[in-house]
Amino acid sequence: MEPRKGSGDSARGLSAFDQSIAESSVSTAPQTRSVNTRKYDSILFGPVVDYSFRGLDSIHDALKLTPRTGVKPNVFTEDRKMKSCSLRLSHNRLSDLSGLKQLIDTLLVEPRRLFWIDLSFNNFDIIDPVLIMCIHLQVLNLHGNQVAKLYEVDKLAVLAQLRSLTLHGNPVELLKGYRSYIVGQIPQLKSLDYSTITKQDRSTAAVMKSFTRHKRPVRRRYKE
């Protein structure tokens, strides 16, 4: 899939919705050590580490490049780690996430706190299980890829803090029951495809999930 150029969010920071999630995580994110408030905020609200539009064929290629510079320059520690919890890899040619752990361990001062990843407009046809290691992930953008199977989203159910997911622009979006299935499988979501999940969405998802759970499998009849 050719990258869609001119995307409004490619050069800017987080959206208003994503920023609100960041602000809420100030109080909910676990503090495993005593940290200065100013330092804590400088990491959480640090500029997005941006590798969009870099022609990447693999995650390993990113290690050879310098992130794009936005309105706010990246802030580095003395050991050249970046103060950020957000990573943008959109508008490339990526088809798998091999090397993601190495990338975030190399780039980020506190890689475990990564909470926002943009993988939109690439060539992913599955949801890579490596994303499960990002246990504090709250925002995941996967729109504009090649995911075609609904059950792929099941992998994300274990991400207890996931609040926003995008999958529009994938073949899976055309499947019947797409939205209800995802809401049912990942009930912690608050937004799907940049659209707030409503009470009606949850009610429909619950009915669909109940029907699927109690549906009896069709028995095949074999000729003797």
mmCIF file of N, CA and C in Angstrom, residues 218-224:
data_model
loop_
_atom_site.group_PDB
_atom_site.id
_atom_site.type_symbol
_atom_site.label_atom_id
_atom_site.label_comp_id
_atom_site.label_asym_id
_atom_site.label_seq_id
_atom_site.Cartn_x
_atom_site.Cartn_y
_atom_site.Cartn_z
ATOM 1 N N VAL A 218 -22.507 -26.616 13.870
ATOM 2 C CA VAL A 218 -23.252 -27.474 12.944
ATOM 3 C C VAL A 218 -22.561 -28.820 12.848
ATOM 4 N N ARG A 219 -23.333 -29.872 13.039
ATOM 5 C CA ARG A 219 -22.766 -31.213 12.952
ATOM 6 C C ARG A 219 -22.795 -31.704 11.507
ATOM 7 N N ARG A 220 -21.710 -32.242 11.096
ATOM 8 C CA ARG A 220 -21.657 -32.789 9.757
ATOM 9 C C ARG A 220 -22.241 -34.208 9.738
ATOM 10 N N ARG A 221 -22.939 -34.491 8.674
ATOM 11 C CA ARG A 221 -23.496 -35.828 8.527
ATOM 12 C C ARG A 221 -22.679 -36.555 7.459
ATOM 13 N N TYR A 222 -22.194 -37.693 7.840
ATOM 14 C CA TYR A 222 -21.355 -38.465 6.931
ATOM 15 C C TYR A 222 -22.131 -39.667 6.383
ATOM 16 N N LYS A 223 -21.878 -39.975 5.157
ATOM 17 C CA LYS A 223 -22.492 -41.138 4.565
ATOM 18 C C LYS A 223 -21.826 -42.395 5.078
ATOM 19 N N GLU A 224 -22.630 -43.386 5.390
ATOM 20 C CA GLU A 224 -22.059 -44.646 5.877
ATOM 21 C C GLU A 224 -21.548 -45.479 4.715
#
